Each structure stands twice: as C-alpha cells, then as structure tokens.
XYZ file of C-alpha atoms in Angstrom:
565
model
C 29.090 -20.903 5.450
C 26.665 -18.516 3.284
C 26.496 -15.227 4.859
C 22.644 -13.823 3.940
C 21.582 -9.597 4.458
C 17.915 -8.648 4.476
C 17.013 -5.372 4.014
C 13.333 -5.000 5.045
C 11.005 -7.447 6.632
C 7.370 -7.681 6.355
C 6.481 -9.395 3.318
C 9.682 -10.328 0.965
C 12.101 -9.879 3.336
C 10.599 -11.929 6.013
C 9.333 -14.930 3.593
C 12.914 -14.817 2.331
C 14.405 -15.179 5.618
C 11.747 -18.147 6.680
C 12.524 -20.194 3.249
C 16.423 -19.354 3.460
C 16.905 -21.172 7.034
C 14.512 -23.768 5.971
C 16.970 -24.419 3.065
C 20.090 -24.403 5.253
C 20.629 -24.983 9.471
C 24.021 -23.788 8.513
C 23.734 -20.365 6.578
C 24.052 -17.021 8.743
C 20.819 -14.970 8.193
C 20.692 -11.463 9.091
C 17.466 -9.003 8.975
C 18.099 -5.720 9.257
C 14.340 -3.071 9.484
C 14.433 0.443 10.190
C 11.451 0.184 11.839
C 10.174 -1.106 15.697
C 8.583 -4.285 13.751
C 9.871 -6.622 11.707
C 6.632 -9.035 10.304
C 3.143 -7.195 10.555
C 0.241 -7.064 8.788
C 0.238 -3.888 7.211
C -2.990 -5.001 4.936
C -4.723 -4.943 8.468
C -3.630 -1.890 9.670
C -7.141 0.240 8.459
C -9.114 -2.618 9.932
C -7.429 -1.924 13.153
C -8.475 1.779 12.965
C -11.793 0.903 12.444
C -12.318 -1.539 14.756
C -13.062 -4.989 13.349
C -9.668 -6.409 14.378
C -9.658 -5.719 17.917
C -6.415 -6.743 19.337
C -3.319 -4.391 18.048
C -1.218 -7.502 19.004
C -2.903 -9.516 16.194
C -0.926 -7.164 13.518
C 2.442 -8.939 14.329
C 3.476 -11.917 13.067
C 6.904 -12.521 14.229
C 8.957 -10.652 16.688
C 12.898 -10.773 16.496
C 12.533 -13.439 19.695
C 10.181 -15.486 17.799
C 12.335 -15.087 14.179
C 15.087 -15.857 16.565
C 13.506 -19.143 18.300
C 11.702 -20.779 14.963
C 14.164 -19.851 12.591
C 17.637 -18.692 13.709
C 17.597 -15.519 12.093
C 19.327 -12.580 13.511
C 16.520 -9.560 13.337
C 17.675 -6.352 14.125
C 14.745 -3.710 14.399
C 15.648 0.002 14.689
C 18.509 -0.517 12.629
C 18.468 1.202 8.431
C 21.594 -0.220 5.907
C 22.866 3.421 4.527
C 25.115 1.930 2.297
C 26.154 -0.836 0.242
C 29.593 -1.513 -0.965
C 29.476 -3.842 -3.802
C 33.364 -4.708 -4.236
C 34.113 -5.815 -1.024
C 29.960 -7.186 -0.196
C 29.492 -4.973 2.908
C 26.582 -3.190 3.709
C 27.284 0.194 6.203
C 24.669 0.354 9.202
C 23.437 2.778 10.900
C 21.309 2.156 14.757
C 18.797 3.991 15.386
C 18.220 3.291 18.742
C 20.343 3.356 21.869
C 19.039 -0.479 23.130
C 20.729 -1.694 20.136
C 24.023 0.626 19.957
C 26.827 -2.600 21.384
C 24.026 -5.764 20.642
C 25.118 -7.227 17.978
C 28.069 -5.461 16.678
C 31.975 -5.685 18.502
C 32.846 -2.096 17.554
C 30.011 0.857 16.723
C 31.318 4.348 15.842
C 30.373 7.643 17.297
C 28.035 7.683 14.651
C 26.239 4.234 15.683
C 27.180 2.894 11.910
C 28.837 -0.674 11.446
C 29.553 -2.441 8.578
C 28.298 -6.581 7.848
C 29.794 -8.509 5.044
C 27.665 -10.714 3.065
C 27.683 -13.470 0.178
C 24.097 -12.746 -1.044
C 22.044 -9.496 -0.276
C 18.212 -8.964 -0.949
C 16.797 -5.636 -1.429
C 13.261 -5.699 0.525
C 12.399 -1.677 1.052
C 9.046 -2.119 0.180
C 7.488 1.532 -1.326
C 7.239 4.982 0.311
C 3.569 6.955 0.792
C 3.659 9.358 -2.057
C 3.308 13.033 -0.208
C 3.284 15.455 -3.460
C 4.769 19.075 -2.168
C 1.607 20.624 -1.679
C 1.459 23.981 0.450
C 0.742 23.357 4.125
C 0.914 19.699 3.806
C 3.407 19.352 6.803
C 1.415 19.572 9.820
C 0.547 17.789 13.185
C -2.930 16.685 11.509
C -1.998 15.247 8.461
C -0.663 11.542 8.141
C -0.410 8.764 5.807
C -0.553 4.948 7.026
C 2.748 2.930 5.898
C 3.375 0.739 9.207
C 2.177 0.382 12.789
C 3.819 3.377 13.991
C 1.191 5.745 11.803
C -1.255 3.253 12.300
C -0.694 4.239 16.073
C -0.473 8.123 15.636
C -3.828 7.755 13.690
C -5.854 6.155 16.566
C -3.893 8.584 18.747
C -5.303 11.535 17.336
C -8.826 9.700 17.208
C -8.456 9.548 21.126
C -7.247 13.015 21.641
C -8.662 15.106 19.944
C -11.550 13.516 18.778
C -12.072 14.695 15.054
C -15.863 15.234 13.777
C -14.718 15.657 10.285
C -11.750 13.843 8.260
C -10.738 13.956 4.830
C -9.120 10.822 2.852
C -7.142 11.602 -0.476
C -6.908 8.913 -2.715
C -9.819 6.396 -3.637
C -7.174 3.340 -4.204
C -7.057 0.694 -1.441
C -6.021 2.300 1.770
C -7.809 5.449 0.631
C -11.071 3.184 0.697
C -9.988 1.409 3.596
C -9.459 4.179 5.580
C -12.623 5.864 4.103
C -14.737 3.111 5.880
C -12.597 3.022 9.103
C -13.599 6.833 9.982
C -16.867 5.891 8.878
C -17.427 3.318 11.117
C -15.770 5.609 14.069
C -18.712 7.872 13.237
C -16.357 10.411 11.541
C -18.205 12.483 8.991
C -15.463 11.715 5.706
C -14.766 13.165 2.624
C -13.110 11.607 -0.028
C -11.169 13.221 -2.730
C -9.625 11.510 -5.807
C -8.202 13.097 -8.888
C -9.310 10.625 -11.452
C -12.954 10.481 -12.264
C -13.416 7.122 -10.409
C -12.162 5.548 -7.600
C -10.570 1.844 -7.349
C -8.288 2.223 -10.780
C -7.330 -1.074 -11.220
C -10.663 -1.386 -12.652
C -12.694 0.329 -15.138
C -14.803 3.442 -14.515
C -18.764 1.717 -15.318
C -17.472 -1.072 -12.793
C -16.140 1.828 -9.987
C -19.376 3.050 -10.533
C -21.041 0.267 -8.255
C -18.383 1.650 -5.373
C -19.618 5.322 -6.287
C -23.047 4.889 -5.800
C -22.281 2.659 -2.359
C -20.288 5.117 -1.008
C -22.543 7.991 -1.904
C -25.308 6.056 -0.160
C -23.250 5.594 3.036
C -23.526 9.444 3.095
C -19.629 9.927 2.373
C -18.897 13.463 0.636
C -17.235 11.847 -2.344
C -15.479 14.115 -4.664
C -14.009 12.869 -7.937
C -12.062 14.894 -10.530
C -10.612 17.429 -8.226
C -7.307 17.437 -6.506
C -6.000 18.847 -2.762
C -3.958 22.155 -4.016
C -3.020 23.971 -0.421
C -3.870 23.080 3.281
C -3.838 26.084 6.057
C -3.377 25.080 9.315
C -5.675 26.512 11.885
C -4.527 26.802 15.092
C -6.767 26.766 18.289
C -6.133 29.396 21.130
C -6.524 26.861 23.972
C -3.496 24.373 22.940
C -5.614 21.608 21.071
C -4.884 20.770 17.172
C -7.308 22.824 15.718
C -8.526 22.217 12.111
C -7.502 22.514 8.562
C -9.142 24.208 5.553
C -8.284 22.448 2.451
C -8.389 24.282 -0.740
C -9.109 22.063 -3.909
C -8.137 23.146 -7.551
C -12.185 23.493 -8.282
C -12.013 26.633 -5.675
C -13.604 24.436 -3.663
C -12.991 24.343 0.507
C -13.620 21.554 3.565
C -13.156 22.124 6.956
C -11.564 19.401 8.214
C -10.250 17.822 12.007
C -7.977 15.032 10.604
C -6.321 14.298 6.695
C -5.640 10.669 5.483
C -3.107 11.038 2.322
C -3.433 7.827 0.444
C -2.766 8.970 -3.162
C -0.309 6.161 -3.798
C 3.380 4.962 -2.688
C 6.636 4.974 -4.765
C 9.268 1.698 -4.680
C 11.641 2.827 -1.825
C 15.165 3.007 -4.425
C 17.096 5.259 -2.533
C 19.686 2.941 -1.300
C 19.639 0.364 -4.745
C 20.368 3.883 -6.873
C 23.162 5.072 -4.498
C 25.000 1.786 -4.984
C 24.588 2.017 -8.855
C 21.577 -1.004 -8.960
C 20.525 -0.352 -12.445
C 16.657 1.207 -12.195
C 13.859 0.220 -14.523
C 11.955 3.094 -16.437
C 9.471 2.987 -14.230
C 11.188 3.779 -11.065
C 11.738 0.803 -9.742
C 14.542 -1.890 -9.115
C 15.269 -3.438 -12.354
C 15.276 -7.132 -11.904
C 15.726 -10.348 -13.916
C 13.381 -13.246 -13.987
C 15.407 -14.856 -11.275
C 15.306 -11.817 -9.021
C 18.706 -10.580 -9.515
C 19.319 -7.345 -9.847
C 22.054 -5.646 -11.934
C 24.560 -7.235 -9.392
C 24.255 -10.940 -9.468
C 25.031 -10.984 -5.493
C 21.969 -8.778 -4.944
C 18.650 -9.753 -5.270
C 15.280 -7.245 -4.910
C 11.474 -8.470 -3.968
C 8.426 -6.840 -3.313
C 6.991 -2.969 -3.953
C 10.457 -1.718 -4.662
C 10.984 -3.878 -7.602
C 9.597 -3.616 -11.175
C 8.240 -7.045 -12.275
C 7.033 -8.436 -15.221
C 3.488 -8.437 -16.516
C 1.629 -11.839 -16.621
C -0.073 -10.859 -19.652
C 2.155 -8.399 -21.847
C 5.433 -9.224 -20.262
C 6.199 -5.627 -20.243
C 7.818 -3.983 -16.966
C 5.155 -3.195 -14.230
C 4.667 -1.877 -10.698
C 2.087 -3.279 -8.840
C 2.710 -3.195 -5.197
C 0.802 -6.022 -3.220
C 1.996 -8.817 -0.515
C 1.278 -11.864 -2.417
C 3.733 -11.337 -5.195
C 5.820 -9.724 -2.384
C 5.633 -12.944 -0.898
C 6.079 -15.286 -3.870
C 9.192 -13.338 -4.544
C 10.785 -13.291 -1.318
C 10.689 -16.956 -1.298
C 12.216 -17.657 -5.017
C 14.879 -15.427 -3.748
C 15.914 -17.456 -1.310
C 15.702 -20.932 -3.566
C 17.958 -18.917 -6.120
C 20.571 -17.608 -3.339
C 21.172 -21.612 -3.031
C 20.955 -22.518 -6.693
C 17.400 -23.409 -7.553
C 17.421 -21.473 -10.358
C 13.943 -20.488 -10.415
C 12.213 -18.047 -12.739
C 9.429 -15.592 -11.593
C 6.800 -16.046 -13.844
C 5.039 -12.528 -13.817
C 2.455 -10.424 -11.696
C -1.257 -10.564 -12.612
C -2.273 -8.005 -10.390
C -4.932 -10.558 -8.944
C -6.660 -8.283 -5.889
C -9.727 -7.441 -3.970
C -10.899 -4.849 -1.849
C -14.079 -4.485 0.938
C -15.780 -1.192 0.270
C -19.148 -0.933 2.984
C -20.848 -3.841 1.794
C -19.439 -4.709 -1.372
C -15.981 -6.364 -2.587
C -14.548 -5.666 -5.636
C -11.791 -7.250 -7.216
C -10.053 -7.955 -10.330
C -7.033 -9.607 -12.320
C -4.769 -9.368 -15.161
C -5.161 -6.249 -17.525
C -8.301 -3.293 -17.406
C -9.439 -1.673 -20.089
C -7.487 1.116 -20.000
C -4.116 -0.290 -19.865
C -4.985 -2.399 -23.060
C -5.791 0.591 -24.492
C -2.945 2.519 -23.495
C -0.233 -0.827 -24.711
C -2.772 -1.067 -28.112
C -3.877 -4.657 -27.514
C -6.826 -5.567 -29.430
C -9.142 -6.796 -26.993
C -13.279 -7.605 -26.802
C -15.503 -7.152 -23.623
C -18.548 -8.345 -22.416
C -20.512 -7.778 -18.929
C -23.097 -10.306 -16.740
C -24.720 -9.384 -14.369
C -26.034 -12.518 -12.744
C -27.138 -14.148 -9.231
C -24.168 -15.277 -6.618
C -25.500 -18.873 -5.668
C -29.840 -20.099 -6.989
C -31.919 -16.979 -7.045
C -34.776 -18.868 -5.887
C -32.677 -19.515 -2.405
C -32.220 -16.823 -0.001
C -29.615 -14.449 -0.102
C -28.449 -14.338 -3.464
C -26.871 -11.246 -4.180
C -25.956 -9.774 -8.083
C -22.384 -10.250 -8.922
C -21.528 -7.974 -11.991
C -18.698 -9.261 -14.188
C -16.548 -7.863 -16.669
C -14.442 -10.368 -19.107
C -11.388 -9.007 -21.141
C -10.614 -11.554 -23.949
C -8.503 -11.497 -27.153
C -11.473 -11.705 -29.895
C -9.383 -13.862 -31.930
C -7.752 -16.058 -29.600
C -9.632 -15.996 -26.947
C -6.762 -15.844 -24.473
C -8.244 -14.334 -21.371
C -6.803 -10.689 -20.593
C -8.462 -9.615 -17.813
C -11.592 -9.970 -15.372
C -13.175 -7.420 -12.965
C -16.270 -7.864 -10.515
C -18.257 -5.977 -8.052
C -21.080 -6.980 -5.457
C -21.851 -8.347 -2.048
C -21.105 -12.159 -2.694
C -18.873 -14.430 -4.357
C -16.971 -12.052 -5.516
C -13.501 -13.461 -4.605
C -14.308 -16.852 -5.636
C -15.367 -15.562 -9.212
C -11.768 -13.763 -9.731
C -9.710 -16.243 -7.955
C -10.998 -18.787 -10.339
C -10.283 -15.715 -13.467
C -6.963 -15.822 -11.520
C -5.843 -19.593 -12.111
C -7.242 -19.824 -15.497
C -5.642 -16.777 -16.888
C -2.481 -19.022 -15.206
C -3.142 -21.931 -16.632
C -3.721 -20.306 -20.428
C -7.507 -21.063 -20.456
C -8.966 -19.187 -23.349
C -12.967 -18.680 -23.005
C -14.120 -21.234 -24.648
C -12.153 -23.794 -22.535
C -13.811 -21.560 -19.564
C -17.326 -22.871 -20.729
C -16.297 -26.196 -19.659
C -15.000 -25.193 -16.201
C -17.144 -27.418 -13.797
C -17.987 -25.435 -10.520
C -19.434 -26.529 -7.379
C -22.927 -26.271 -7.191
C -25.820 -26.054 -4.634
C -28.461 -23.682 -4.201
C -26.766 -22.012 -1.164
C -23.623 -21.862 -2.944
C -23.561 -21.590 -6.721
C -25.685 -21.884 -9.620
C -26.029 -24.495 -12.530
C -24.868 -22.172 -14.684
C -22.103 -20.215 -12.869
C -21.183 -16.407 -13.909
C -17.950 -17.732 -14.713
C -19.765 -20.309 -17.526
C -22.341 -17.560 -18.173
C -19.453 -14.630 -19.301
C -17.647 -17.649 -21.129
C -20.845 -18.318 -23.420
C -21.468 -14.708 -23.938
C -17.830 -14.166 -24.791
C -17.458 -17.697 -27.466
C -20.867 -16.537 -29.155
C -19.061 -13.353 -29.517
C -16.335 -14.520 -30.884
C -17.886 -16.886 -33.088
C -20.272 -14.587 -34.139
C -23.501 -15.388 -33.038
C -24.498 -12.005 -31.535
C -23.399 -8.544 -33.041
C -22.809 -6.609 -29.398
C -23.182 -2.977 -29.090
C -21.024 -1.489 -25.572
C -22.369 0.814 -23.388
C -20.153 3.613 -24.067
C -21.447 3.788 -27.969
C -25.674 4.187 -26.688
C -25.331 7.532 -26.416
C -23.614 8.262 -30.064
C -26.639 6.376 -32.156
C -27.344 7.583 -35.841
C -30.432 8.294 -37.321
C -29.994 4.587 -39.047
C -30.409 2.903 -35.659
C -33.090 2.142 -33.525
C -33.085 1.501 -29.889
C -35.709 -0.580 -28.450
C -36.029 -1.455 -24.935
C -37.474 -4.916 -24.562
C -38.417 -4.449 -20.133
C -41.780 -4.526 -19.134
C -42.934 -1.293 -18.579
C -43.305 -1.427 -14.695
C -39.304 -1.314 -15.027
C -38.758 2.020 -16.800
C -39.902 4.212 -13.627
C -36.654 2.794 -12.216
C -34.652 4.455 -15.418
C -34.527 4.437 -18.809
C -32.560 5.703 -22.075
C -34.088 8.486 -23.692
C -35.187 7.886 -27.076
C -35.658 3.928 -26.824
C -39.004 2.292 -27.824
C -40.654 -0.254 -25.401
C -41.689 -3.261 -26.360
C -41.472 -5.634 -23.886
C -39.726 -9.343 -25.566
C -42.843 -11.657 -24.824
C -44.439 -8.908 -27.344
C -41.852 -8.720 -30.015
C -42.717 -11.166 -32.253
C -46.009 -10.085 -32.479
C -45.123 -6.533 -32.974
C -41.949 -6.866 -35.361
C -44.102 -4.599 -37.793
C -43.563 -1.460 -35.642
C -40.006 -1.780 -36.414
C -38.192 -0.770 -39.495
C -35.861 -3.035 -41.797
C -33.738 -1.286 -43.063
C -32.477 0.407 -39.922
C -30.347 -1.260 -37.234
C -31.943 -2.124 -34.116
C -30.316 -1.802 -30.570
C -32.123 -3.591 -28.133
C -31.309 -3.747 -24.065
C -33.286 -4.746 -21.046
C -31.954 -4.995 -17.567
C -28.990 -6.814 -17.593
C -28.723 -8.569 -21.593
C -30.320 -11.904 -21.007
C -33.859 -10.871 -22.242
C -31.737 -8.439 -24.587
C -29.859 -11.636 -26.204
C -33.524 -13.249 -26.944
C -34.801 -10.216 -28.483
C -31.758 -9.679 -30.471
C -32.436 -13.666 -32.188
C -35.581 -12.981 -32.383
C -35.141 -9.814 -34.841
C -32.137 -11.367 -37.075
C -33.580 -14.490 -37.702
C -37.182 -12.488 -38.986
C -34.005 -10.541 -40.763
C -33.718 -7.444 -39.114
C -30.196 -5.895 -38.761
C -29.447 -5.892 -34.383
C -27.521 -5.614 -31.830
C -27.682 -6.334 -28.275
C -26.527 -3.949 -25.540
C -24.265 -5.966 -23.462
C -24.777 -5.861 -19.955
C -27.779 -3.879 -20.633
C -29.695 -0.907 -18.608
C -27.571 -1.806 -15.432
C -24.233 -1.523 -17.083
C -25.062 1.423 -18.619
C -26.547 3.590 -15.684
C -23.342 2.406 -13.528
C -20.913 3.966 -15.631
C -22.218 7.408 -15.490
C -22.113 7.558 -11.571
C-alpha cells in the first residue's frame, strides 16, 4: 500500500490529495497544515474584508470531516512537519494544539512531536508575507493577510477600534485588494509602493489606467517612496492608538491601521533543512515532473520555482492556478504517469474600483531585462458594438517577436471584456499562435457582446502590418525625444485638443490632410497621432504614398498621456 505525506493544503496540497485518492481507494493519504484550515479561499479573503462575499463560511472549501467523508484523506489541522528524514522517509511532527495531542498518533512525546513514514512526500508550504525589518514594524496595528486567521484579526480591529485612516504597502494584488476593501468600509487609505507604478506584472503606461482610477476614488496614492520607520502611539485610555509612519521622502501619515502587502517569499525553510537542493531564485528547485532533488519528494505551488512558458528560464510566480495544475500532476507522477509540467505563463487578472486588469506571458520589462528582441503595439478599442449600449474601451498591449511573430506577451486594462481578451492571449500563446494566425481567430459576435472586428483581430492586424512592414511605428516613450528633422502633426479635430495635447504638434485634422499636404515639409519625417492610432494609421498612408517620410504613434494621444500618470 502507497503511503502519501502532504505538507500544506489549500491549493497544491489539497488538489494533490483529491487526484491521489481518486487514483487509488487503496493508498494511505495523509495532510498535515499548520494552520486551523485546511482548503480556503485565500484569493477571497480581501473580498471578505470588504464586504462583497458576505458569509465567512463561503471561504472554506473542505474541512478535515468533509476531506475525510469524500475522499478518505487523513487531514490533520494544527499540526507543522519540523523535519524530514530522507534515509529512512519519515517526516518529525510537531501538534500544535492540545485537541489533537493522542488523535491520530499511538505515542506523542512531551514535546507533542511524532514521526510518519512515507513512500512519496509533496512539499506544499505555499510562500510567507515578506515583512522587511523595518523599525517599529512589530506592533498590535500592523498585519499582513496570508490565511483566515489575519483575515479575522483584520475585521477584528475594523470592529474594535474602528480605524478612520489605514495605510496599504504594496500596490501588487492584495495591496490593491485590500486598498479597495478599506475603501469600501469608508476608511480614508493610503497607498504606498516603491516602484513608480503599481500592478508590476504589467507595464508602467498600462498601470497608468489603475493610477488615474485610484486617484479618482480619492485614495492618497504614493508611488516611488518606501515605509522607512513606524512609531507606535499609544493612547492613555487603553485603546490602540495610532501610528506615524515615516517614509524615505521625509514624508509622514498618521495612520489607525497598516496593511503590509509588499510581496511573499516561497516558504523553504523545511525543503533547505533537509538538504532539497534550492533554485537561484529562492525557491524549491524542481524538475519538469515535480520532483525535487529527492526523487521521493515532490514540491507544488508558491514555494517552488517553475519554469517560464515563454523563456524556459526559472521563475517565481506565485498564483493558485498553476498551484493547482501542479498539485494534481504530482499526484499522477507519485503513481507513474509520468507527466511533464509544461511551464507558468503568469496568465492573471485583478479588480481595481471599476476596472480589471490583467495580463499573460512576458512584460516589457522582463524582455528587456532577459534581452529578447521583441515589438509592441497598443489598441485601444470598444468591448462589444459601440453603437450598442454599454461599450466600454478596452486598452491592449501585444508583445510579439518581430520576426517570428511568436506571441510573448499581452496586457489589458478597462471596465469590460477584459478577461475574455487575455484568456483568449492565454490559449493562443499555448497553442503557439503567432499574430498572424491570431488575425484569423474567429470570435463570437453580437452587438451586446463583441464586435466584427474583435481587439484581439484588431492588435493582430496592427502587429502583421508591422511586421510586414506596412506602417513605420513610432512608441510613445520616443515623442518626447523628437529631432529637429521630425515633425509631429496631430491629425484630431480641434474640439479634442482642450482635452490634452503634445506640445509642439501641428493640427490638421485627417479629413483635411490631403488637401493641406503643402503645409508639410518633405524632407523631414512626420509623426502623426490622434486619439487612439486608427485615424493616425490613415494619415500615416495618406503622407507615404504622396511620399512623405512618417510614422504613426501607436496607440496614440491616449497611450501616451497614460504613461505619465
């Protein structure tokens, strides 16, 4: 009989368990968690704070009775493995609660430790909060939010003490999250981040859409500055009191409650003490079957380092799907599938007030940083038929290799359809789509839902007549570096440039370019942008084929503005 240990549940751990009864009635399964609960949904743990999932209760998906009943797997909350003995396969336990000291072992210690024997062991510790060693940091008003316990100690301190004022650190997902939580609680919040956007999976002019929502929210967003000492304030009349945090501007806020959400770190601790070789990033080192350096023990999830979907390099990218994905394969492998992992896009999404933003595969700055050539473009087009109400702007960004066109990477931002746009990015970055294949993708389509021309089939046309070279592009990042041998024209109507403009440009709106192609030297370059590109693109045709020297300003005026919020 195969004898299975599982360290960690929630995600990997508990899809491992699931799959490994399901492949075997006889196989003994054992869970061990440190924690109270074994499956929860720690994605939903902000929304609970907030308020929009109303029942606590709805967080947990199994209990040990229910893991028990469906699936004849012996959970044991409360309960951490200290140690693993790889010679003789045990794993040392220690209880951490008195309910559970004579359960399920026939002899405990003084010091509630045990020991189980196994044939296979996965590694499921997920990742730790990352609390940097900042003065005054420990204090009863400062948490992070890992699991339903903090989750709890959060809304606790809501209750008690009734904070006017919090402060998040950390503009990535639960930073966000939590961001809009307080929000809706009618907490004034601050939110500090240390990079100069928020949201880094993508790029900054796309975080720019998120800076500007935020802002407009009335959030005291704060980018490019970083917490550097916290004082405690304590009350004379036995509540909390407050904190002053100092930031490394010189900068102070008075604050009731802190949120720090600057990022986790792959829980190693007990891999590294039982010599688990660990990748150069800090995580479990792994191979494509999920082993780790100890064929008998295999690691999922945030504690793991994984490859890359798109450079097959060693990543880090902490998120439940893979988690889950991973857990599973595990489980196949402990009974001889022999099943390879085939690498982490990244693929996720986040609600930010009223917009979503999401993204897969590579940004701009990690192909930058790993020196993969790489072209971009930008749409900014309708959700579903403009003409039918509700249609919202969706603003995508396409990473593609400019001779290939193998699809690196996608990002978008707005208030509809933005999941379905990436998702779709998602399987055909899979499935090895380059973007001229992606012209051909045929989407659903109704007024209500879609559009004739998608903003998937849109970005694919701008990005082929790129490649092919029927435009010459010029990127929003370059406008502001012109030589005296360009020319920028901006081809709006002039009711549009009260709303913004870039100083310097000419206006001549496109229905009046041909006519006024005289105004305009030939042997300069001319830049050209309107709104968004799409009047930009027939402006730029219009000038090269009356053989003028052009470029178009992809994802024009709006791009542009965006990425200096």
């Amino acid at each position: 009989m195969t004898k299975i240990i599982i360290v960690g549940g929630v995600a990997g751990g508990a899809s491992a368990a699931a799959r490994a009864r399901r492949l075997s009635e006889e196989a003994q399964i054992i869970m061990f968690e440190r924690g109270p609960f074994v499956s929860f949904a720690n994605c939903g743990l902000p929304y609970h704070i907030g308020g929009d999932i109303k029942d606590r209760n709805k967080l947990l998906l199994q209990t040990p009775e229910s893991f028990l009943a469906r699936f004849n797997v012996d959970v044991r909350p409360l309960t951490e493995v200290i140690s693993i003995d790889r010679i003789n396969k045990t794993v040392t336990v220690r209880i951490l609660s008195n309910s559970n000291v004579h359960k399920h072992s026939g002899y405990v210690n003084e010091f509630k430790t045990y020991t189980e024997s196994y044939d296979y062991l996965l590694l499921s510790p997920g990742a730790s909060p990352i609390v940097p060693p900042i003065a005054g940091i420990q204090n009863p008003l400062t948490y992070s939010l890992r699991n339903i316990p903090d989750m709890d100690k959060i809304i606790n301190n809501i209750a008690t003490n009734k904070p006017k004022h919090a402060t998040v650190i950390g503009g990535g997902f639960i930073g966000l999250e939590m961001m809009e939580a307080l929000h809706q609680l009618g907490i004034k919040t601050s939110l500090v981040e240390f990079a100069d956007q928020v949201m880094t999976p993508v790029d900054k002019e796309m975080a720019g859409f998120l800076h500007q929502e935020i802002r407009d929210k009335g959030i005291d967003l704060r980018l490019e500055v970083a917490l550097e000492a916290v004082k405690h304030n304590k009350s004379l009349d036995n509540t909390p009191g407050d904190l002053t945090l100092t930031l490394n501007n010189g900068d102070t806020i008075e604050t009731d409650l802190l949120i720090m959400a600057i990022g986790v770190r792959p829980e190693i601790k007990l891999a590294q003490n039982a010599g688990l070789e660990i990748g150069q990033l800090g995580g479990i080192k792994t191979n494509a079957q999920l082993q780790t350096s100890d064929p008998a023990i295999y690691a999922v999830g945030d504690a793991i380092e994984e490859q890359d979907f798109i450079t097959g390099k060693p990543t880090i990218i902490p998120l439940a799907g893979p988690a889950n994905r991973q857990g599973r394969m595990a489980a196949n492998n402990m009974f001889g599938r022999n099943e390879s992992y085939q690498g982490t896009q990244g693929t996720a999404i986040c609600k930010v007030f009223d917009l979503a933003i999401a993204s897969t595969g590579q940004n701009e700055k990690l192909l930058i940083k790993d020196k993969v050539t790489y072209e971009k473009i930008y749409v900014h087009t309708a959700s579903h038929a403009s003409y039918y109400p509700g249609a919202e702007t969706v603003s995508f960004k396409l990473l593609f290799d400019p001779k290939s066109g193998k699809i690196l990477g996608a990002q978008a931002v707005g208030k509809d359809g933005i999941d379905k746009r990436i998702d779709i990015m998602a399987v055909a970055q899979r499935a090895g789509m380059t973007v001229e294949q992606l012209q051909h993708v045929e989407l659903t389509y109704a007024p209500p839902f879609g559009s004739a021309k998608d903003v998937i089939n849109q970005a694919a046309f701008v990005a082929t007549k790129l490649m092919q070279g029927d435009i010459k592009a010029i990127h929003f990042n370059e406008i502001d570096h012109l030589t005296d041998q360009q020319v920028l024209v901006d081809v709006r109507n002039p009711s549009e440039l009260s709303a913004g403009f870039i100083e310097g440009a000419i206006n001549i709106p496109v229905d009046e370019l041909r006519n006024r192609l005289n105004e305009l030297p030939k042997d300069k370059e001319i830049i050209v942008y309107c709104q968004v590109g799409l009047r930009g693109n027939v402006a730029y045709h219009q000038l090269v084929n009356n053989g003028f020297k052009a470029r178009n300003l992809l994802g024009g005026y709006r791009t542009y503005i965006f990425a200096k919020i």
